[in-house]
């Protein structure tokens, strides 16, 4: 499985990423999001560390908010990782 990590300070920026993830040809992933609120202070490094501790995937992918990826991106990452294991 793939763990996709997205730390963000802008909730609206999650929508384009979510739309791309919804149409992936490989749906064997978890999407972990940490939304920080600037008025409460935000530290994206701490958010990333929290997500890394929760991640269950063998492969970690970091996508920023507002990121769009092709619908074969996760499939391609998994294929490249399996080729590297051989």
N, CA, C and O of each residue as an XYZ file, in Angstrom:
344
protein
N       0.840     -1.187      0.000
C       0.000      0.000      0.000
C       0.881      1.245      0.000
O       2.030      1.222      0.443
N       0.312      2.318     -0.506
C       0.985      3.613     -0.580
C       0.340      4.537      0.440
O      -0.883      4.564      0.577
N       1.162      5.289      1.151
C       0.666      6.333      2.038
C       0.983      7.676      1.392
O       2.139      7.981      1.099
N      -0.060      8.471      1.174
C       0.108      9.792      0.586
C      -0.073     10.804      1.703
O      -1.097     10.811      2.386
N       0.930     11.662      1.889
C       0.918     12.634      2.973
C       0.766     14.039      2.410
O       1.490     14.438      1.498
N      -0.187     14.783      2.965
C      -0.422     16.152      2.517
C      -0.588     17.070      3.725
O      -1.663     17.121      4.322
N       0.464     17.790      4.086
C       0.303     18.823      5.106
C      -0.204     20.094      4.417
O       0.202     20.395      3.295
N      -1.078     20.828      5.079
C      -1.662     21.997      4.421
C      -2.053     23.065      5.434
O      -2.376     22.766      6.584
N      -2.016     24.291      4.992
C      -2.569     25.385      5.784
C      -3.758     26.015      5.044
O      -4.339     27.001      5.500
N      -4.105     25.425      3.898
C      -5.201     25.951      3.076
C      -6.148     24.825      2.694
O      -5.861     24.057      1.776
N      -7.254     24.723      3.377
C      -8.206     23.635      3.114
C      -8.704     23.643      1.669
O      -8.949     22.581      1.096
N      -8.853     24.804      1.084
C      -9.334     24.871     -0.300
C      -8.346     24.227     -1.267
O      -8.735     23.780     -2.346
N      -7.083     24.179     -0.890
C      -6.072     23.586     -1.745
C      -6.112     22.070     -1.775
O      -5.424     21.450     -2.587
N      -6.904     21.464     -0.906
C      -7.000     20.012     -0.879
C      -7.901     19.471     -1.989
O      -7.746     18.323     -2.404
N      -8.825     20.272     -2.465
C      -9.793     19.802     -3.461
C      -9.141     19.321     -4.762
O      -9.477     18.232     -5.227
N      -8.221     20.084     -5.369
C      -7.607     19.568     -6.611
C      -6.856     18.254     -6.389
O      -6.888     17.364     -7.239
N      -6.190     18.138     -5.258
C      -5.462     16.912     -4.953
C      -6.431     15.757     -4.747
O      -6.206     14.655     -5.247
N      -7.498     16.005     -4.018
C      -8.504     14.970     -3.765
C      -9.136     14.493     -5.070
O      -9.362     13.296     -5.246
N      -9.419     15.406     -5.973
C     -10.022     15.036     -7.259
C      -9.072     14.137     -8.064
O      -9.514     13.178     -8.696
N      -7.784     14.443     -8.040
C      -6.815     13.604     -8.757
C      -6.692     12.227     -8.119
O      -6.573     11.226     -8.824
N      -6.720     12.171     -6.808
C      -6.611     10.885     -6.119
C      -7.849     10.021     -6.356
O      -7.752      8.794     -6.395
N      -8.994     10.648     -6.511
C     -10.236      9.898     -6.715
C     -10.259      9.136     -8.034
O     -10.994      8.157     -8.163
N      -9.474      9.562     -9.007
C      -9.497      8.913    -10.325
C      -8.228      8.109    -10.613
O      -7.962      7.764    -11.765
N      -7.449      7.812     -9.582
C      -6.237      7.015     -9.776
C      -6.598      5.603    -10.236
O      -7.576      5.021     -9.766
N      -5.807      5.060    -11.149
C      -6.041      3.696    -11.613
C      -5.694      2.678    -10.527
O      -6.238      1.573    -10.515
N      -4.802      3.040     -9.629
C      -4.475      2.197     -8.473
C      -5.038      2.902     -7.236
O      -4.572      3.975     -6.854
N      -6.030      2.291     -6.628
C      -6.677      2.885     -5.458
C      -6.187      2.279     -4.140
O      -6.818      2.460     -3.099
N      -5.075      1.568     -4.186
C      -4.527      0.940     -2.987
C      -3.621      1.936     -2.257
O      -2.401      1.777     -2.220
N      -4.242      2.956     -1.683
C      -3.491      3.969     -0.952
C      -4.349      4.544      0.163
O      -5.576      4.454      0.156
N      -3.655      5.132      1.108
C      -4.324      5.912      2.140
C      -3.855      7.348      1.960
O      -2.710      7.595      1.582
N      -4.745      8.285      2.230
C      -4.397      9.697      2.109
C      -4.478     10.317      3.491
O      -5.554     10.403      4.082
N      -3.348     10.743      3.996
C      -3.287     11.370      5.308
C      -3.113     12.872      5.120
O      -2.219     13.328      4.408
N      -3.985     13.624      5.773
C      -3.972     15.078      5.658
C      -3.836     15.679      7.051
O      -4.505     15.251      7.991
N      -2.981     16.654      7.170
C      -2.851     17.441      8.401
C      -3.142     18.879      8.016
O      -2.384     19.501      7.272
N      -4.229     19.394      8.521
C      -4.620     20.772      8.233
C      -4.281     21.633      9.439
O      -4.841     21.456     10.520
N      -3.366     22.559      9.243
C      -2.973     23.482     10.303
C      -3.715     24.790     10.124
O      -3.982     25.216      9.001
N      -4.041     25.418     11.224
C      -4.745     26.696     11.194
C      -3.756     27.786     11.592
O      -3.268     27.799     12.722
N      -3.455     28.708     10.662
C      -2.420     29.712     10.927
C      -2.643     30.518     12.212
O      -1.676     30.864     12.890
N      -3.880     30.816     12.551
C      -4.123     31.621     13.749
C      -3.731     30.888     15.026
O      -3.511     31.517     16.061
N      -3.644     29.556     14.958
C      -3.234     28.768     16.118
C      -1.751     28.397     16.041
O      -1.236     27.657     16.878
N      -1.093     28.917     15.038
C       0.310     28.553     14.828
C       0.365     27.243     14.066
O      -0.352     26.298     14.393
N       1.185     27.187     13.084
C       1.272     25.965     12.305
C       2.733     25.617     12.073
O       3.586     26.489     11.906
N       2.983     24.371     12.069
C       4.325     23.866     11.839
C       4.189     22.651     10.931
O       3.858     21.555     11.385
N       4.448     22.859      9.650
C       4.272     21.780      8.679
C       5.246     20.632      8.921
O       4.946     19.488      8.577
N       6.395     20.915      9.501
C       7.332     19.827      9.811
C       6.749     18.904     10.870
O       6.844     17.684     10.741
N       6.156     19.456     11.899
C       5.527     18.614     12.927
C       4.351     17.852     12.340
O       4.137     16.685     12.667
N       3.589     18.509     11.475
C       2.464     17.833     10.819
C       2.965     16.645     10.004
O       2.363     15.572     10.025
N       4.069     16.841      9.289
C       4.638     15.756      8.487
C       5.076     14.604      9.390
O       4.831     13.441      9.068
N       5.711     14.909     10.502
C       6.137     13.858     11.429
C       4.953     13.089     11.995
O       5.028     11.870     12.153
N       3.869     13.775     12.301
C       2.668     13.082     12.804
C       2.108     12.136     11.739
O       1.723     11.008     12.045
N       2.066     12.596     10.505
C       1.558     11.748      9.425
C       2.472     10.550      9.184
O       1.988      9.445      8.940
N       3.779     10.756      9.251
C       4.716      9.641      9.065
C       4.518      8.576     10.135
O       4.629      7.385      9.845
N       4.228      8.985     11.360
C       3.981      8.009     12.422
C       2.697      7.224     12.173
O       2.617      6.054     12.549
N       1.701      7.831     11.555
C       0.424      7.159     11.288
C       0.429      6.351      9.996
O      -0.410      5.467      9.822
N       1.347      6.636      9.101
C       1.365      6.012      7.777
C       1.544      4.502      7.887
O       2.365      4.012      8.662
N       0.754      3.774      7.089
C       0.800      2.309      7.082
C       1.397      1.747      5.802
O       1.633      0.543      5.705
N       1.640      2.593      4.833
C       2.124      2.120      3.539
C       3.599      1.802      3.517
O       4.383      2.321      4.312
N       3.960      0.933      2.582
C       5.369      0.611      2.343
C       6.038      1.710      1.523
O       7.259      1.868      1.549
N       5.228      2.454      0.805
C       5.720      3.540     -0.037
C       5.107      4.837      0.491
O       3.901      4.906      0.732
N       5.935      5.857      0.670
C       5.460      7.159      1.133
C       5.558      8.144     -0.020
O       6.608      8.277     -0.649
N       4.450      8.837     -0.294
C       4.403      9.875     -1.320
C       3.950     11.156     -0.641
O       2.975     11.154      0.110
N       4.651     12.241     -0.900
C       4.277     13.524     -0.316
C       3.720     14.402     -1.430
O       4.398     14.682     -2.418
N       2.473     14.830     -1.251
C       1.831     15.737     -2.196
C       1.420     16.999     -1.449
O       0.731     16.931     -0.432
N       1.840     18.131     -1.952
C       1.405     19.384     -1.359
C      -0.033     19.671     -1.779
O      -0.538     19.106     -2.749
N      -0.677     20.557     -1.032
C      -2.002     20.988     -1.458
C      -1.880     21.672     -2.827
O      -0.801     22.131     -3.203
N      -2.953     21.734     -3.540
C      -3.022     22.286     -4.896
C      -2.257     21.433     -5.917
O      -2.086     21.866     -7.056
N      -1.800     20.251     -5.545
C      -1.038     19.407     -6.469
C      -1.985     18.525     -7.271
O      -2.887     17.890     -6.725
N      -1.757     18.504     -8.579
C      -2.511     17.625     -9.458
C      -1.540     16.618    -10.065
O      -0.440     16.974    -10.486
N      -1.962     15.362    -10.103
C      -1.120     14.303    -10.665
C      -1.931     13.535    -11.710
O      -3.161     13.516    -11.650
N      -1.244     12.901    -12.671
C      -1.966     12.114    -13.680
C      -2.652     10.910    -13.038
O      -2.249     10.457    -11.967
N      -3.677     10.401    -13.688
C      -4.457      9.303    -13.103
C      -3.677      7.993    -12.988
O      -4.146      7.063    -12.332
N      -2.513      7.898    -13.601
C      -1.690      6.688    -13.485
C      -0.495      6.892    -12.541
O       0.386      6.034    -12.475
N      -0.457      7.983    -11.832
C       0.714      8.317    -11.002
C       0.983      7.269     -9.922
O       2.116      6.806     -9.792
N      -0.020      6.889     -9.155
C       0.187      5.916     -8.077
C       0.564      4.564     -8.660
O       1.460      3.890     -8.152
N      -0.114      4.171     -9.720
C       0.216      2.904    -10.392
C       1.673      2.905    -10.847
O       2.380      1.914    -10.662
N       2.121      3.993    -11.431
C       3.495      4.107    -11.915
C       4.496      4.053    -10.761
O       5.530      3.394    -10.866
N       4.194      4.735     -9.674
C       5.081      4.728     -8.501
C       5.225      3.308     -7.965
O       6.332      2.874     -7.646
N       4.110      2.579     -7.863
C       4.146      1.206     -7.353
C       4.955      0.312     -8.302
O       5.760     -0.502     -7.849
N       4.747      0.461     -9.606
C       5.498     -0.345    -10.586
C       6.998     -0.063    -10.492
O       7.806     -0.992    -10.502
N       7.367      1.195    -10.403
C       8.787      1.550    -10.307
C       9.392      1.018     -9.006
O      10.535      0.561     -8.990
N       8.628      1.079     -7.930
C       9.119      0.565     -6.649
C       9.328     -0.943     -6.729
O      10.330     -1.456     -6.231
N       8.391     -1.659     -7.353
C       8.535     -3.117     -7.441
C       9.694     -3.495     -8.346
O      10.346     -4.510     -8.100
N       9.979     -2.709     -9.395
C      11.125     -2.975    -10.253
C      12.425     -2.769     -9.475
O      13.409     -3.475     -9.695
N      12.418     -1.819     -8.586
C      13.602     -1.505     -7.776
C      13.885     -2.581     -6.749
O      15.030     -2.757     -6.332
N      12.835     -3.315     -6.328
C      12.988     -4.370     -5.341
C      13.651     -5.627     -5.907
O      14.146     -6.466     -5.153
N      13.657     -5.752     -7.224
C      14.166     -6.977     -7.857
C      15.667     -6.998     -7.915
O      16.252     -7.958     -8.418
